Structures are given as structure tokens and as C-alpha cells.
XYZ file of C-alpha atoms in Angstrom:
343
model
C 135.676 76.925 256.857
C 137.832 73.909 256.088
C 139.613 72.216 258.981
C 142.629 74.317 259.995
C 145.807 73.688 258.048
C 149.028 73.252 260.048
C 149.877 76.872 259.274
C 146.491 78.153 260.437
C 146.697 76.046 263.592
C 150.148 77.448 264.377
C 148.796 80.960 263.854
C 145.839 80.205 266.160
C 148.223 79.182 268.937
C 150.532 82.158 268.337
C 147.627 84.595 268.516
C 146.310 82.987 271.684
C 149.665 83.292 273.408
C 150.323 86.880 272.338
C 146.743 87.903 273.087
C 146.513 86.145 276.480
C 143.584 83.907 275.636
C 143.160 80.152 275.215
C 141.046 77.823 273.115
C 138.699 75.282 274.653
C 139.502 71.783 273.416
C 136.214 69.884 273.341
C 136.133 66.091 273.460
C 133.915 64.506 270.811
C 132.513 60.973 270.558
C 129.842 61.158 267.848
C 128.598 63.172 264.900
C 126.193 65.012 267.224
C 128.934 66.126 269.596
C 131.116 67.191 266.652
C 128.311 69.395 265.368
C 127.538 70.770 268.828
C 131.157 71.708 269.470
C 131.688 73.419 266.125
C 128.362 75.232 266.440
C 129.432 76.514 269.858
C 132.706 77.874 268.506
C 130.892 79.571 265.636
C 128.343 81.172 267.976
C 131.191 82.428 270.167
C 133.109 83.835 267.200
C 136.085 81.751 268.268
C 138.352 79.315 266.509
C 138.625 76.080 268.442
C 139.920 72.564 268.946
C 137.965 69.322 268.985
C 139.641 66.173 270.206
C 139.227 62.406 270.229
C 140.358 60.209 273.117
C 141.221 56.524 272.797
C 137.852 55.655 274.331
C 136.069 58.142 272.091
C 137.696 56.567 269.055
C 136.651 53.090 270.162
C 133.069 54.238 270.706
C 132.828 56.011 267.359
C 134.016 52.913 265.494
C 130.990 50.946 266.720
C 130.305 49.350 270.085
C 131.068 45.866 268.730
C 134.154 46.951 266.772
C 136.083 49.065 269.273
C 138.841 50.117 266.885
C 140.150 53.440 268.134
C 141.972 54.332 264.902
C 138.902 53.651 262.753
C 136.702 55.729 265.036
C 139.176 58.606 265.193
C 139.494 58.701 261.415
C 135.702 58.574 261.023
C 135.169 61.500 263.381
C 137.922 63.460 261.643
C 136.344 62.815 258.237
C 132.928 63.898 259.483
C 134.355 67.041 261.068
C 136.286 67.824 257.902
C 133.052 67.827 255.906
C 130.688 69.681 258.255
C 133.249 72.293 259.385
C 133.158 73.771 255.880
C 129.764 75.298 256.666
C 130.889 77.224 259.762
C 132.809 80.537 259.743
C 135.588 79.588 262.180
C 138.774 77.514 262.093
C 138.666 74.099 263.770
C 141.758 72.060 264.610
C 141.612 68.299 265.194
C 143.536 66.759 268.089
C 143.823 63.378 269.787
C 143.633 63.395 273.578
C 145.397 61.382 276.315
C 147.256 58.365 274.956
C 149.261 56.355 277.503
C 152.266 54.200 276.631
C 150.339 50.943 276.213
C 148.104 52.498 273.541
C 150.663 54.383 271.465
C 151.075 51.536 268.981
C 147.320 51.158 268.615
C 146.393 54.832 268.378
C 148.865 57.679 267.938
C 151.535 55.915 265.890
C 149.115 54.522 263.256
C 147.381 57.903 262.975
C 150.731 59.651 262.596
C 151.765 57.168 259.911
C 148.522 57.780 258.029
C 149.070 61.544 258.216
C 152.655 61.170 257.030
C 151.405 59.293 253.958
C 148.895 62.029 253.194
C 151.513 64.747 253.592
C 153.970 62.827 251.396
C 151.296 62.700 248.703
C 150.820 66.464 248.894
C 147.863 66.497 251.284
C 147.288 67.643 254.842
C 147.618 65.626 258.054
C 144.447 64.001 259.386
C 144.927 65.488 262.857
C 146.776 68.715 263.543
C 148.118 67.558 266.907
C 148.439 64.419 269.026
C 148.914 63.958 272.753
C 151.394 61.573 274.316
C 150.439 61.045 277.977
C 153.654 60.006 279.691
C 152.419 60.801 283.190
C 152.420 57.098 284.059
C 156.138 56.554 283.385
C 159.316 58.113 284.864
C 160.196 61.535 283.471
C 163.311 60.297 281.648
C 161.272 57.684 279.783
C 158.458 60.170 279.199
C 160.824 62.609 277.492
C 162.670 59.894 275.575
C 159.401 58.742 273.996
C 158.407 62.380 273.462
C 161.623 62.988 271.483
C 160.843 60.079 269.172
C 157.235 61.181 268.699
C 158.226 64.815 268.180
C 160.451 63.821 265.262
C 157.601 61.808 263.721
C 155.171 64.674 264.273
C 157.510 67.180 262.660
C 157.813 64.940 259.605
C 154.010 64.813 259.329
C 153.592 68.578 259.931
C 151.804 67.845 263.212
C 152.183 69.354 266.699
C 152.880 67.081 269.677
C 151.304 67.572 273.099
C 153.051 66.112 276.132
C 152.236 65.912 279.834
C 154.900 66.608 282.435
C 153.548 65.702 285.849
C 150.437 63.809 286.852
C 146.809 64.899 286.527
C 144.790 63.295 289.304
C 141.415 61.604 288.994
C 140.241 59.397 286.128
C 139.659 59.847 282.403
C 139.032 57.071 279.872
C 140.297 54.427 282.269
C 143.539 56.260 283.116
C 143.450 56.870 286.872
C 145.962 58.680 289.070
C 146.077 59.394 292.779
C 145.542 62.894 294.111
C 148.826 63.721 295.869
C 151.965 65.910 295.704
C 152.875 64.508 292.283
C 150.140 66.754 290.855
C 152.618 69.663 290.877
C 155.288 70.012 288.170
C 158.663 71.213 289.451
C 161.062 73.749 287.888
C 163.505 70.839 287.430
C 160.858 69.041 285.343
C 160.497 72.126 283.150
C 164.265 72.374 282.616
C 164.497 68.679 281.738
C 161.728 69.166 279.172
C 163.417 71.970 277.255
C 166.759 70.145 277.410
C 165.163 67.119 275.743
C 162.716 68.761 273.332
C 164.226 72.173 272.705
C 162.295 75.340 272.029
C 160.707 74.535 268.677
C 163.752 73.706 266.571
C 163.029 69.963 266.904
C 159.334 70.478 266.215
C 156.551 72.372 267.916
C 155.015 70.929 271.046
C 152.403 71.834 273.623
C 153.142 71.142 277.271
C 150.572 70.102 279.861
C 152.205 71.005 283.164
C 150.370 70.054 286.326
C 149.496 72.485 289.071
C 146.925 70.529 291.071
C 144.696 69.564 288.123
C 142.198 66.749 288.633
C 140.046 65.015 286.014
C 136.407 64.440 286.833
C 133.588 66.240 288.601
C 134.432 68.598 291.449
C 132.648 71.568 292.967
C 134.440 74.939 292.847
C 136.964 75.154 295.653
C 137.508 71.399 295.944
C 140.379 71.370 293.466
C 143.512 73.002 294.923
C 145.092 74.673 291.921
C 148.340 76.618 292.152
C 148.652 78.531 288.853
C 151.830 80.217 290.076
C 153.580 76.902 289.362
C 153.103 77.640 285.653
C 154.873 80.976 286.069
C 157.751 79.329 287.928
C 158.074 76.672 285.217
C 158.117 79.284 282.455
C 160.842 81.198 284.306
C 162.930 78.027 284.802
C 162.649 77.101 281.113
C 163.430 80.656 280.018
C 166.536 80.663 282.201
C 167.725 77.380 280.710
C 167.207 78.757 277.193
C 168.906 82.072 277.948
C 165.689 84.039 277.508
C 164.422 86.955 279.563
C 162.675 86.384 282.875
C 159.335 87.475 281.403
C 159.517 85.045 278.469
C 156.972 82.249 278.141
C 158.764 79.527 276.171
C 156.113 76.864 276.799
C 152.780 76.707 274.954
C 150.820 75.386 277.919
C 147.751 73.150 278.164
C 145.320 73.091 281.097
C 143.918 69.634 281.885
C 141.393 68.719 284.548
C 139.780 72.131 284.804
C 136.272 71.219 286.011
C 135.546 73.069 289.232
C 138.202 75.720 288.590
C 137.371 79.307 289.503
C 137.337 82.116 286.944
C 140.343 83.653 288.699
C 142.357 80.414 288.476
C 141.560 80.040 284.783
C 142.518 83.657 284.071
C 145.822 83.284 285.929
C 146.665 80.095 284.023
C 145.998 81.816 280.694
C 148.137 84.793 281.697
C 151.010 82.394 282.421
C 150.928 80.898 278.912
C 148.013 78.445 278.658
C 146.767 78.390 275.044
C 144.564 75.265 275.215
C 142.219 74.070 277.942
C 140.551 70.666 277.801
C 136.801 70.695 278.421
C 135.091 67.314 278.622
C 133.178 66.652 281.844
C 131.156 69.867 281.619
C 130.191 69.374 277.976
C 129.254 65.728 278.606
C 126.804 66.903 281.259
C 125.558 69.749 279.094
C 124.800 67.290 276.285
C 123.102 64.660 278.460
C 121.080 66.858 280.836
C 118.459 68.028 278.288
C 118.075 64.461 277.002
C 117.146 63.294 280.503
C 114.732 66.205 280.878
C 113.156 65.469 277.468
C 112.596 61.825 278.338
C 111.075 62.611 281.732
C 108.840 65.355 280.366
C 107.682 63.302 277.370
C 107.774 59.790 278.801
C 104.229 58.998 277.692
C 105.151 59.899 274.109
C 108.558 58.247 274.135
C 107.273 55.006 275.661
C 104.453 52.882 274.292
C 102.437 52.886 277.503
C 99.383 50.658 278.028
C 99.437 49.371 274.476
C 99.463 52.842 272.873
C 101.783 53.704 269.980
C 103.609 56.625 271.574
C 104.456 59.836 269.752
C 106.975 59.431 266.941
C 107.815 63.133 266.999
C 108.935 62.748 270.597
C 110.983 59.568 270.337
C 112.594 60.538 267.025
C 116.303 60.932 267.988
C 116.393 64.197 266.086
C 113.921 65.733 268.528
C 115.954 65.217 271.693
C 119.209 65.396 269.742
C 118.551 69.037 268.833
C 118.064 69.859 272.505
C 121.356 68.168 273.392
C 123.268 69.887 270.591
C 121.999 73.331 271.550
C 122.843 72.851 275.238
C 126.350 71.587 274.528
C 126.935 74.460 272.100
C 125.953 76.930 274.832
C 128.510 75.352 277.174
C 131.189 75.706 274.489
C 130.309 79.396 274.149
C 130.662 79.770 277.915
C 134.081 78.093 277.794
C 135.198 80.494 275.056
C 134.061 83.439 277.146
C 135.876 82.141 280.243
C 139.083 81.640 278.259
C 138.749 85.005 276.479
C 138.773 83.451 272.981
C 135.224 84.624 272.177
C 135.276 87.094 269.308
C 138.941 86.489 268.445
C 138.422 84.693 265.117
C 140.137 86.489 262.256
C 138.692 85.974 258.787
């Protein structure tokens, strides 16, 4: 199917929230990972989200070019073409963008989308993330207000982060401490600044102990009940019922989370969960195995010519794609989005 329109993306998020499931958001860095992610969603019978980080955009533009906007646009164009052959809806998103990269990443992409929309087309990306976790909350929300207005004009959804996700991703590193937990006051400040959709739709990444990186189950101290408390605080500020869930929530840093923690987060309003570390490993692990198992064919040992069928990138690339697709299917099953696609 074609890449999701803004209307289809909004419907995806609405259905996830009302149906208590969430979509995996899979980071992509190359044509192979784009194909693997979309294949995984199709095999799971789930719509899904694929996303480009600043580092992923730089990499995709060419290792000697390192232009994050060029790379992001290239990946979006590739996804737009290949997604047509799969029977699920795919939304395109840009991942963590800190303040010092806004002018070199999100703002140019938003401007390009605005031009396309003005000419009667669709935005390039359906949503963008502003990562304001590295600045004070007042500044975070002030920038979010400005970006939300620009996103609304381009028919794009904004994602924000309120709180700090620990660990490291794409060079953005944060300590693991008490700041990993969003407060009810933070939630109230967010709805005061950004409203409840009338200023534009936004996704909110609240923090409840999340940590980027690789951790064994049990080593990450998540407190999903913080999401419930935040929803209640925001609902109270907006004059909604105590059981309302005004925020469309995003779960970052989920590697090492238990099935119970993931389920609780989804029940409290998570509609999108970022999956990167696990799919990186899933993609790379079979490549390492292929090389070790076929080293005498991959390498030209003792003056021999090797085996072209074994060092052809398509040979080990197929293994990597299949493994990453399986991990995407698993993510869909864990988040209860498997089988939820509606034709």
C-alpha cells in the first residue's frame, strides 16, 4: 500500500488507543532495513512506523557526505516506492532530534513537506520528534509550541519528550537518575502549553525509568504507573474524566522491558514504542554467523578465488532481512498490533 496519508496515520493512532495496542516504530538506516521492517509488519498483519534518526540520515546520505536531510529524504523516497507492494500501512517518522540539530534536520524537512502540501501533495514524513530532554521544561515546551504550529501547517504530527530517557542513542547521552521519571506537574505544564489537539496533534514521550541501549530483563527499573498518574493529571487540567487518556504516549528505551511492563504501558495510553537496539542485533547476528560459517568462501584464502555466491551481499543480506523481519513480528505481537490492519 502507499505510505500512510496524514488521515490514515491519524486513524492508525486512534485505533491503537481505543483498542489498547501500540505500533512498533522501527529505526531504519538503509534500503535493506527499510525492506526488513516493512516485511515484518506485513507478516504480522500490522500497520507500522519506520523512523530515521539524525545519525541514520547522515549514514544513508553516504559516509563521506553525512547530510542528514539528504539521507532522510532518500530513505523516505525508497520506502514510498517499495511500500506499495506490501498490504499494510506504513507511516514515516523522524526520531530524536535535539536542539542543536533542529535547524539541520527537522526544520528543513518540515519546510520541504510544507512546500509539497502547498502544491497539493502529501508531507514527506508523517511525524517528527523534537527531543527537548536536554533543555529546561519551559524551553522544551516553548520550542514545542513553535514546532507544533509548523507541523500543523504541514499536516504533520509532532512528537515531544517530557522527561529524560537515560543511556545513549545517536550520540545523545543522559545519566540514569531520578530525572528519568516524569512528574504530574510536567504533564500539566505540557497540556497548558500544547493543548489537547486544537493546536495540532502531538505524541508525548513521558519517561518512567526508560533507558536507551542494551539491558537484560530486570535491569531497567520501569514504573508504568507514572503514565497513569500523568494521564490523570492532564485529564484533570482539561476537565476530563478520571479515566480519560488525553495523551497519545510513546515508549522509548524499551530494550530489556518485561512483557508485563509493556502491556501496562500500552493500557495506560502508549500507541507507539520505539524498537532499535533489538532490531539492530537481529539484523547483524545472522551476518556474523554467515561470515563465520562461510569464511573460506567469503575470503580468498591461500590464493583461491573464494565463492562468489557466498560473498555476494545479496546472500547474507537475505539472511539479515529475514531475521530483522522476524523481530518486527515479535514486537507487533508483544504490543498487540499483530492482526489489527484494516483493509
